[in-house]
CSV table of C-alpha atoms in Angstrom, one decimal:
chain,number,residue,atom,x,y,z
A,9,UNK,CA,128.0,39.7,69.6
A,10,UNK,CA,129.2,42.8,71.4
A,11,UNK,CA,130.7,44.5,68.4
A,12,UNK,CA,127.4,44.9,66.6
A,13,UNK,CA,125.8,47.5,68.9
A,14,UNK,CA,128.9,49.6,69.0
A,15,UNK,CA,129.1,49.8,65.3
A,16,UNK,CA,125.4,50.7,65.2
A,17,UNK,CA,126.0,53.4,67.8
A,18,UNK,CA,128.9,54.8,66.0
A,19,UNK,CA,126.9,54.8,62.7
A,20,UNK,CA,123.9,56.5,64.4
A,21,UNK,CA,126.3,59.2,66.0
A,22,UNK,CA,127.9,59.9,62.7
A,23,UNK,CA,124.5,60.3,61.0
A,24,UNK,CA,123.3,62.7,63.7
A,25,UNK,CA,126.5,64.6,63.3
A,26,UNK,CA,126.2,65.0,59.5
A,27,UNK,CA,122.6,65.9,59.8
A,28,UNK,CA,123.1,68.8,62.4
A,29,UNK,CA,126.1,70.0,60.5
A,30,UNK,CA,124.1,70.2,57.3
A,31,UNK,CA,121.2,71.8,59.2
A,32,UNK,CA,123.6,74.4,60.5
A,33,UNK,CA,124.9,75.1,57.0
A,34,UNK,CA,121.5,75.3,55.5
A,35,UNK,CA,120.5,77.7,58.3
A,36,UNK,CA,123.6,79.8,57.7
A,37,UNK,CA,123.0,80.0,54.0
A,38,UNK,CA,119.2,80.9,54.6
A,39,UNK,CA,120.4,83.6,57.0
A,40,UNK,CA,122.8,85.0,54.6
A,41,UNK,CA,120.3,84.9,51.8
A,42,UNK,CA,118.0,87.0,54.0
A,43,UNK,CA,120.8,89.5,54.8
A,44,UNK,CA,121.6,89.7,51.0
A,45,UNK,CA,118.1,90.5,49.9
A,46,UNK,CA,117.8,93.1,52.8
A,47,UNK,CA,121.1,94.7,51.9
A,48,UNK,CA,120.1,94.8,48.1
A,49,UNK,CA,117.0,96.7,49.0
A,50,UNK,CA,119.3,99.3,50.7
A,51,UNK,CA,119.3,98.0,54.4
A,52,UNK,CA,122.8,99.4,55.7
A,53,UNK,CA,122.6,97.1,58.8
A,54,UNK,CA,122.1,94.1,56.8
A,55,UNK,CA,125.1,95.1,54.6
A,56,UNK,CA,127.3,95.7,57.7
A,57,UNK,CA,126.5,92.1,58.8
A,58,UNK,CA,127.7,90.9,55.4
A,59,UNK,CA,130.7,93.0,55.7
A,60,UNK,CA,131.6,91.7,59.0
A,61,UNK,CA,131.0,88.1,58.0
A,62,UNK,CA,133.3,88.4,55.0
A,63,UNK,CA,135.9,91.1,55.6
A,64,UNK,CA,138.6,88.8,56.9
A,65,UNK,CA,138.4,86.7,53.7
A,66,UNK,CA,138.4,89.7,51.2
A,67,UNK,CA,141.2,91.5,53.0
A,68,UNK,CA,143.4,88.3,53.5
A,69,UNK,CA,143.1,87.4,49.8
A,70,UNK,CA,143.7,90.8,48.7
A,71,UNK,CA,146.8,91.0,50.8
A,72,UNK,CA,148.0,87.9,49.4
A,73,UNK,CA,147.4,88.9,45.8
A,74,UNK,CA,148.8,92.5,46.1
A,75,UNK,CA,151.5,92.0,48.9
A,76,UNK,CA,150.9,95.4,50.7
A,77,UNK,CA,148.3,96.0,53.3
A,78,UNK,CA,147.5,99.5,52.2
A,79,UNK,CA,146.8,98.2,48.8
A,80,UNK,CA,144.9,95.4,50.1
A,81,UNK,CA,142.6,97.6,52.1
A,82,UNK,CA,142.1,100.0,49.1
A,83,UNK,CA,141.1,96.7,47.1
A,84,UNK,CA,138.9,95.3,49.8
A,85,UNK,CA,137.2,98.5,50.3
A,86,UNK,CA,136.3,98.7,46.5
A,87,UNK,CA,135.2,94.9,46.8
A,88,UNK,CA,132.6,95.9,49.2
A,89,UNK,CA,131.5,99.1,47.5
A,90,UNK,CA,130.9,97.0,44.3
A,91,UNK,CA,129.1,94.4,46.2
A,92,UNK,CA,126.8,97.1,47.7
A,93,UNK,CA,126.3,98.5,44.2
A,94,UNK,CA,125.7,95.2,42.4
A,95,UNK,CA,124.1,93.1,45.0
A,96,UNK,CA,120.7,93.3,43.3
A,97,UNK,CA,122.1,91.3,40.4
A,98,UNK,CA,123.3,88.6,42.6
A,99,UNK,CA,121.1,85.4,42.7
A,100,UNK,CA,120.8,84.7,46.4
A,101,UNK,CA,120.0,81.0,45.7
A,102,UNK,CA,123.6,80.7,44.6
A,103,UNK,CA,126.7,80.7,46.9
A,104,UNK,CA,127.8,84.2,47.8
A,105,UNK,CA,131.5,83.4,48.6
A,106,UNK,CA,132.6,82.4,45.1
A,107,UNK,CA,131.0,85.6,43.6
A,108,UNK,CA,132.9,87.7,46.2
A,109,UNK,CA,136.1,85.8,45.4
A,110,UNK,CA,135.7,86.2,41.8
A,111,UNK,CA,135.2,90.0,42.5
A,112,UNK,CA,138.2,90.3,44.7
A,113,UNK,CA,140.4,88.8,42.1
A,114,UNK,CA,139.1,91.1,39.4
A,115,UNK,CA,139.5,94.3,41.8
A,116,UNK,CA,143.1,93.1,42.7
A,117,UNK,CA,144.0,92.4,39.0
A,118,UNK,CA,142.9,96.0,38.0
A,119,UNK,CA,144.7,97.4,41.1
A,120,UNK,CA,147.7,95.4,40.3
A,121,UNK,CA,147.9,96.5,36.6
A,122,UNK,CA,147.6,100.3,37.7
A,123,UNK,CA,150.3,99.6,40.2
A,124,UNK,CA,152.5,98.0,37.5
A,125,UNK,CA,151.9,100.9,35.3
A,126,UNK,CA,153.2,103.2,38.0
A,127,UNK,CA,156.2,100.9,38.3
A,128,UNK,CA,155.4,99.4,41.8
A,129,UNK,CA,155.7,95.7,42.3
A,130,UNK,CA,154.4,93.1,44.7
A,131,UNK,CA,156.0,94.1,48.1
A,132,UNK,CA,154.7,91.5,50.6
A,133,UNK,CA,154.9,93.8,53.6
A,134,UNK,CA,154.4,92.3,57.1
A,135,UNK,CA,152.3,95.4,58.5
A,136,UNK,CA,148.8,94.5,59.3
A,137,UNK,CA,149.5,90.9,59.1
A,138,UNK,CA,150.1,88.5,61.8
A,139,UNK,CA,151.3,84.8,61.6
A,140,UNK,CA,149.3,82.4,63.7
A,141,UNK,CA,151.4,80.4,66.0
A,142,UNK,CA,152.5,77.0,64.4
A,143,UNK,CA,152.1,73.9,66.9
A,144,UNK,CA,155.5,72.7,65.9
A,145,UNK,CA,157.4,76.1,66.3
A,146,UNK,CA,155.7,77.2,69.5
A,147,UNK,CA,158.3,78.3,72.0
A,148,UNK,CA,161.3,77.6,69.7
A,149,UNK,CA,162.9,80.8,68.6
A,150,UNK,CA,165.0,79.0,66.0
A,151,UNK,CA,162.0,77.4,64.3
A,152,UNK,CA,160.2,80.6,64.3
A,153,UNK,CA,163.0,82.6,62.6
A,154,UNK,CA,163.2,79.8,60.2
A,155,UNK,CA,159.5,79.7,59.5
A,156,UNK,CA,159.8,83.7,59.0
A,157,UNK,CA,162.6,83.5,56.7
A,158,UNK,CA,160.8,80.8,54.6
A,159,UNK,CA,157.7,83.1,54.4
A,160,UNK,CA,159.9,86.1,53.4
A,161,UNK,CA,161.5,83.9,50.7
A,162,UNK,CA,158.1,82.6,49.6
A,163,UNK,CA,156.8,86.2,49.2
A,164,UNK,CA,160.0,87.3,47.4
A,165,UNK,CA,159.5,84.3,45.0
A,166,UNK,CA,155.9,85.1,44.5
A,167,UNK,CA,157.1,88.7,43.4
A,168,UNK,CA,158.8,87.1,40.3
A,169,UNK,CA,155.8,85.3,39.0
A,170,UNK,CA,153.7,86.5,36.1
A,171,UNK,CA,150.4,88.1,37.5
A,172,UNK,CA,148.2,85.2,36.2
A,173,UNK,CA,150.4,82.5,37.7
A,174,UNK,CA,150.7,84.3,41.0
A,175,UNK,CA,146.9,84.5,41.2
A,176,UNK,CA,146.1,81.0,40.4
A,177,UNK,CA,149.0,79.9,42.9
A,178,UNK,CA,147.8,82.0,45.7
A,179,UNK,CA,144.2,80.7,45.2
A,180,UNK,CA,145.2,77.1,45.1
A,181,UNK,CA,148.1,76.8,47.3
A,182,UNK,CA,147.8,79.5,50.0
A,183,UNK,CA,144.0,80.0,50.0
A,184,UNK,CA,143.5,76.2,49.6
A,185,UNK,CA,140.7,76.4,47.0
A,186,UNK,CA,140.2,73.4,44.6
A,187,UNK,CA,141.2,73.6,40.9
A,188,UNK,CA,137.7,73.8,39.9
A,189,UNK,CA,136.9,76.8,42.4
A,190,UNK,CA,140.1,78.6,41.1
A,191,UNK,CA,139.1,78.2,37.5
A,192,UNK,CA,135.7,79.5,38.3
A,193,UNK,CA,137.1,82.4,40.1
A,194,UNK,CA,139.5,83.2,37.3
A,195,UNK,CA,136.9,82.5,34.4
A,196,UNK,CA,139.3,80.0,32.7
A,197,UNK,CA,139.5,76.3,32.3
A,198,UNK,CA,140.8,73.8,35.0
A,199,UNK,CA,143.5,72.7,32.5
A,200,UNK,CA,144.8,76.2,32.2
A,201,UNK,CA,144.7,76.6,35.9
A,202,UNK,CA,146.7,73.2,36.4
A,203,UNK,CA,149.2,74.5,33.9
A,204,UNK,CA,149.6,77.8,35.7
A,205,UNK,CA,150.0,76.3,39.2
A,206,UNK,CA,152.5,73.6,38.0
A,207,UNK,CA,154.7,76.4,36.4
A,208,UNK,CA,154.2,78.6,39.4
A,209,UNK,CA,155.3,75.9,41.8
A,210,UNK,CA,158.4,75.0,39.7
A,211,UNK,CA,159.3,78.8,39.5
A,212,UNK,CA,159.0,79.3,43.1
A,213,UNK,CA,161.3,76.5,44.0
A,214,UNK,CA,164.0,77.8,41.6
A,215,UNK,CA,163.4,81.3,43.1
A,216,UNK,CA,163.8,80.0,46.7
A,217,UNK,CA,166.8,78.0,45.8
A,218,UNK,CA,168.3,81.2,44.1
A,219,UNK,CA,167.4,83.5,47.2
A,220,UNK,CA,168.7,80.7,49.7
A,221,UNK,CA,172.0,80.3,47.6
A,222,UNK,CA,172.4,84.1,47.6
A,223,UNK,CA,172.3,84.2,51.5
A,224,UNK,CA,174.9,81.7,52.1
B,10,UNK,CA,160.1,60.3,28.7
B,11,UNK,CA,163.1,62.1,30.3
B,12,UNK,CA,163.1,64.1,33.6
B,13,UNK,CA,162.4,67.5,32.1
B,14,UNK,CA,159.1,66.1,30.5
B,15,UNK,CA,158.0,64.9,34.0
B,16,UNK,CA,158.7,68.2,35.9
B,17,UNK,CA,155.4,69.7,35.4
B,18,UNK,CA,153.5,66.5,36.2
B,19,UNK,CA,155.6,66.1,39.4
B,20,UNK,CA,154.7,69.7,40.5
B,21,UNK,CA,151.1,68.8,40.1
B,22,UNK,CA,151.4,65.4,41.7
B,23,UNK,CA,152.8,66.8,45.0
B,24,UNK,CA,149.7,69.1,45.4
B,25,UNK,CA,147.5,66.2,44.4
B,26,UNK,CA,146.3,68.1,41.3
B,27,UNK,CA,147.3,65.4,38.6
B,28,UNK,CA,145.0,63.3,36.6
B,29,UNK,CA,144.2,59.9,37.6
B,30,UNK,CA,145.5,58.8,34.4
B,31,UNK,CA,148.9,60.5,34.8
B,32,UNK,CA,149.5,59.6,38.3
B,33,UNK,CA,150.7,55.9,37.7
B,34,UNK,CA,153.3,57.2,35.4
B,35,UNK,CA,154.6,59.7,37.5
B,36,UNK,CA,154.8,57.3,40.5
B,37,UNK,CA,156.7,54.9,38.3
B,38,UNK,CA,159.2,57.5,37.3
B,39,UNK,CA,159.8,58.5,40.8
B,40,UNK,CA,160.6,55.2,41.8
B,41,UNK,CA,163.5,54.9,39.4
B,42,UNK,CA,164.7,58.5,39.4
B,43,UNK,CA,166.6,60.0,42.3
B,44,UNK,CA,166.9,63.5,40.9
B,45,UNK,CA,163.0,63.6,40.3
B,46,UNK,CA,162.5,62.3,43.8
B,47,UNK,CA,164.5,65.3,45.2
B,48,UNK,CA,162.5,67.7,43.2
B,49,UNK,CA,159.3,66.0,44.6
B,50,UNK,CA,160.5,66.4,48.1
B,51,UNK,CA,161.5,70.0,47.7
B,52,UNK,CA,158.1,70.7,46.3
B,53,UNK,CA,156.5,68.9,49.1
B,54,UNK,CA,158.5,71.0,51.7
B,55,UNK,CA,157.2,74.1,49.9
B,56,UNK,CA,153.7,72.8,50.0
B,57,UNK,CA,153.8,72.6,53.8
B,58,UNK,CA,155.1,76.3,53.9
B,59,UNK,CA,152.3,77.4,51.8
B,60,UNK,CA,149.6,75.4,54.0
B,61,UNK,CA,151.2,77.1,57.0
B,62,UNK,CA,150.6,80.6,55.6
B,63,UNK,CA,146.8,79.7,55.4
B,64,UNK,CA,146.6,80.2,59.1
B,65,UNK,CA,148.1,83.7,59.0
B,66,UNK,CA,145.5,86.3,59.3
B,67,UNK,CA,145.2,90.1,58.9
B,68,UNK,CA,145.2,91.9,62.4
B,69,UNK,CA,142.1,93.1,64.0
B,70,UNK,CA,142.8,96.9,63.6
B,71,UNK,CA,143.3,96.4,59.7
B,72,UNK,CA,139.8,94.9,59.7
B,73,UNK,CA,138.3,97.6,61.8
B,74,UNK,CA,139.9,100.3,59.6
B,75,UNK,CA,138.5,98.7,56.5
B,76,UNK,CA,135.0,98.2,58.0
B,77,UNK,CA,135.0,101.9,59.0
B,78,UNK,CA,135.9,103.0,55.5
B,79,UNK,CA,133.4,100.9,53.8
B,80,UNK,CA,130.4,101.7,55.9
B,81,UNK,CA,131.3,105.6,55.6
B,82,UNK,CA,131.5,105.2,51.8
B,83,UNK,CA,128.3,103.0,51.7
B,84,UNK,CA,126.5,105.6,53.8
B,85,UNK,CA,127.0,108.1,50.9
B,86,UNK,CA,125.8,105.7,48.2
B,87,UNK,CA,122.2,105.5,47.1
B,88,UNK,CA,120.8,102.1,46.9
B,89,UNK,CA,119.4,100.7,43.7
B,90,UNK,CA,115.8,101.8,43.3
B,91,UNK,CA,113.4,99.1,44.3
B,92,UNK,CA,112.0,98.5,40.7
B,93,UNK,CA,115.5,97.9,39.7
B,94,UNK,CA,116.1,95.3,42.5
B,95,UNK,CA,112.8,93.6,41.5
B,96,UNK,CA,113.4,93.5,38.0
B,97,UNK,CA,116.9,92.0,38.5
B,98,UNK,CA,115.7,89.6,40.9
B,99,UNK,CA,113.1,88.3,38.3
B,100,UNK,CA,115.6,88.2,35.6
B,101,UNK,CA,118.5,86.7,37.7
B,102,UNK,CA,116.6,84.4,39.9
B,103,UNK,CA,113.7,83.4,38.0
B,104,UNK,CA,113.6,84.1,34.3
B,105,UNK,CA,117.0,83.4,33.2
B,106,UNK,CA,116.9,79.6,33.3
B,107,UNK,CA,113.5,79.6,31.6
B,108,UNK,CA,114.6,82.3,29.1
B,109,UNK,CA,117.6,80.0,28.1
B,110,UNK,CA,115.3,77.2,27.6
B,111,UNK,CA,112.7,79.3,25.8
B,112,UNK,CA,115.5,80.8,23.7
B,113,UNK,CA,117.0,77.4,22.6
B,114,UNK,CA,113.5,76.2,21.6
B,115,UNK,CA,112.9,79.3,19.6
B,116,UNK,CA,116.3,79.0,17.8
B,117,UNK,CA,115.5,75.4,17.1
B,118,UNK,CA,111.9,76.4,15.7
B,119,UNK,CA,113.2,79.2,13.6
B,120,UNK,CA,116.2,77.3,12.0
B,121,UNK,CA,113.7,74.3,11.5
B,122,UNK,CA,111.3,76.5,9.7
B,123,UNK,CA,113.9,78.0,7.6
B,124,UNK,CA,115.3,74.6,6.7
B,125,UNK,CA,111.9,73.1,5.7
B,126,UNK,CA,110.6,76.5,4.1
B,127,UNK,CA,113.4,77.2,1.6
B,128,UNK,CA,112.7,76.6,-2.1
B,129,UNK,CA,113.9,73.3,-3.4
B,130,UNK,CA,115.5,72.7,-6.8
B,131,UNK,CA,114.1,69.6,-8.1
B,132,UNK,CA,116.2,68.3,-10.9
B,133,UNK,CA,114.1,66.2,-13.3
B,134,UNK,CA,115.9,63.7,-15.5
B,135,UNK,CA,113.9,64.8,-18.6
B,136,UNK,CA,115.4,68.2,-18.6
B,137,UNK,CA,118.5,69.0,-20.6
B,138,UNK,CA,121.7,69.5,-18.8
B,139,UNK,CA,123.4,73.0,-18.6
B,140,UNK,CA,125.7,72.3,-21.4
B,141,UNK,CA,125.1,70.6,-24.6
B,142,UNK,CA,127.9,68.9,-26.5
B,143,UNK,CA,127.5,68.8,-30.2
B,144,UNK,CA,128.8,65.9,-32.3
B,145,UNK,CA,129.8,66.2,-35.7
B,146,UNK,CA,128.7,63.9,-38.4
B,147,UNK,CA,130.2,64.4,-41.5
B,148,UNK,CA,128.8,63.1,-44.7
B,149,UNK,CA,130.2,60.4,-46.4
B,150,UNK,CA,133.3,61.5,-48.4
B,151,UNK,CA,135.5,59.9,-50.9
B,152,UNK,CA,138.4,57.8,-49.7
B,153,UNK,CA,140.8,60.2,-51.0
B,154,UNK,CA,139.4,63.2,-49.3
B,155,UNK,CA,141.6,64.4,-46.3
B,156,UNK,CA,138.9,64.7,-43.7
B,157,UNK,CA,141.5,65.4,-41.0
B,158,UNK,CA,141.6,68.8,-42.2
B,159,UNK,CA,138.0,69.7,-41.3
B,160,UNK,CA,138.0,71.2,-37.8
B,161,UNK,CA,134.7,71.8,-36.3
B,162,UNK,CA,134.6,74.7,-33.9
B,163,UNK,CA,131.7,74.3,-31.5
B,164,UNK,CA,130.7,77.1,-29.0
B,165,UNK,CA,128.0,76.6,-26.4
B,166,UNK,CA,126.0,79.7,-25.3
B,167,UNK,CA,124.8,79.6,-21.8
B,168,UNK,CA,120.9,79.7,-21.3
B,169,UNK,CA,119.6,83.0,-20.4
B,170,UNK,CA,116.9,82.9,-17.6
B,171,UNK,CA,114.2,83.6,-20.1
B,172,UNK,CA,115.2,80.9,-22.4
B,173,UNK,CA,116.4,77.7,-21.0
B,174,UNK,CA,117.1,76.1,-24.4
B,175,UNK,CA,120.7,75.9,-25.2
B,176,UNK,CA,122.0,77.5,-28.2
B,177,UNK,CA,124.9,75.9,-29.9
B,178,UNK,CA,126.8,77.7,-32.4
B,179,UNK,CA,128.8,75.8,-34.8
B,180,UNK,CA,131.2,76.9,-37.5
B,181,UNK,CA,133.1,74.6,-39.6
B,182,UNK,CA,136.6,75.7,-40.8
B,183,UNK,CA,138.0,73.9,-43.9
B,184,UNK,CA,141.8,74.1,-44.1
B,185,UNK,CA,142.3,74.5,-47.8
B,186,UNK,CA,146.0,75.0,-47.4
B,187,UNK,CA,146.7,71.3,-47.4
B,188,UNK,CA,143.9,70.3,-49.8
B,189,UNK,CA,145.0,68.4,-52.8
B,190,UNK,CA,144.5,70.2,-56.1
B,191,UNK,CA,142.6,67.2,-57.3
B,192,UNK,CA,139.7,66.5,-57.1
B,193,UNK,CA,138.8,70.2,-57.0
B,194,UNK,CA,135.1,69.3,-57.9
B,195,UNK,CA,134.7,66.7,-55.2
B,196,UNK,CA,136.0,69.3,-52.6
B,197,UNK,CA,133.3,71.8,-53.8
B,198,UNK,CA,130.6,69.2,-53.7
B,199,UNK,CA,131.6,68.1,-50.2
B,200,UNK,CA,131.8,71.5,-48.7
B,201,UNK,CA,128.4,72.4,-50.1
B,202,UNK,CA,126.7,69.4,-48.8
B,203,UNK,CA,124.2,69.9,-46.0
B,204,UNK,CA,125.4,68.8,-42.4
B,205,UNK,CA,123.6,67.5,-39.5
B,206,UNK,CA,124.8,68.0,-35.9
B,207,UNK,CA,123.4,65.9,-33.1
B,208,UNK,CA,123.5,67.2,-29.6
B,209,UNK,CA,123.1,65.5,-26.3
B,210,UNK,CA,119.5,66.8,-26.2
B,211,UNK,CA,117.5,64.7,-28.7
B,212,UNK,CA,115.2,67.7,-29.1
B,213,UNK,CA,118.1,69.8,-30.6
B,214,UNK,CA,119.4,68.9,-34.1
B,215,UNK,CA,121.3,71.3,-36.0
B,216,UNK,CA,121.4,71.4,-39.7
B,217,UNK,CA,124.1,73.4,-41.5
B,218,UNK,CA,123.1,74.6,-45.0
B,219,UNK,CA,125.9,76.1,-46.7
B,220,UNK,CA,125.4,78.8,-49.2
B,221,UNK,CA,127.4,78.8,-52.3
B,222,UNK,CA,128.5,82.3,-52.7
B,223,UNK,CA,129.6,81.7,-56.4
B,224,UNK,CA,125.9,81.0,-57.5
């Protein structure tokens, strides 16, 4: 007799939570749509708001794709300039972030190609990038060092990947996007993305083994 | 399947990217293969490092620098004219889906009208076929006449667009080299006899009237 009211209460509570979350999301989406519409009409203040909302995502993704903060800043700047230029083509009823991610990937791809032509490769510098503290390694210098070494090994392994596999891997495994989202951002099929991710994971494992073996 | 064939599937399995249909076979293989279990564990460990990287972020000064650069550049850019914005909004926000539906309907209408409007070729069973084959009916010959030496040559002529009738040119070649010397008269009579050729078309009958050059 006493369990039923608790279950009802829990259910009502979760219902209230989901409703408030969805309302917040809708409100946020509505606000963003308003900003996009105003920015497309040349409202600089609205555009600044859009930049503030998305600069972290765009710069982080650019850094992960290109490996150098200076290049990442150039790429992110180009992304926002293109956004401003082509915003009037964007359908504000659709989600904005996938459009922005797709543009970031394209800009980084172009910049990466130019860089390859100049003979520069993925460098993964640490400047301008800070690693958030991990709960399990907080206060333990040995763990932090190991974590930093793992990070360095991973970025060196990323350097060896072909450009398409690296992009798919970064979007899926580091950015945490779903396979469908990655396919949408890259303009390819989910099957292709799965193949690229699988190949990249295996190659990274081999590279890390090789790098770790060389250190010993 | 051997372990090499499972490698790619295991790499997908650890990231939960594998298809449901493949999942079971990978799990069964992992249960019985220590080497592949080790591979899966290594890949899982890498996955945890990748996930840890997600929490990393660019520092505030890099972001401030970027924002400043963007806003400086944007200040120099001219926004798209109002009519361009309005037109694009109309096309991309309102008309595109309707245009796609209308385009599909129009394409269906045009292809349908082309299909039903094209001229049909009705083949009537009464009409003759494009090629007529002539049959040779030799007149009755005496028993001792070597008819095997008679070789009809039949040439069909394609009908012209103006005249649909089929012309059949027939020539009859008699091989005289093997003809017996006797009966010579009989040979003359036979070759001078009129011949009738029937074709597949009952309306076409060909009569061959040999002309005696000696007379």
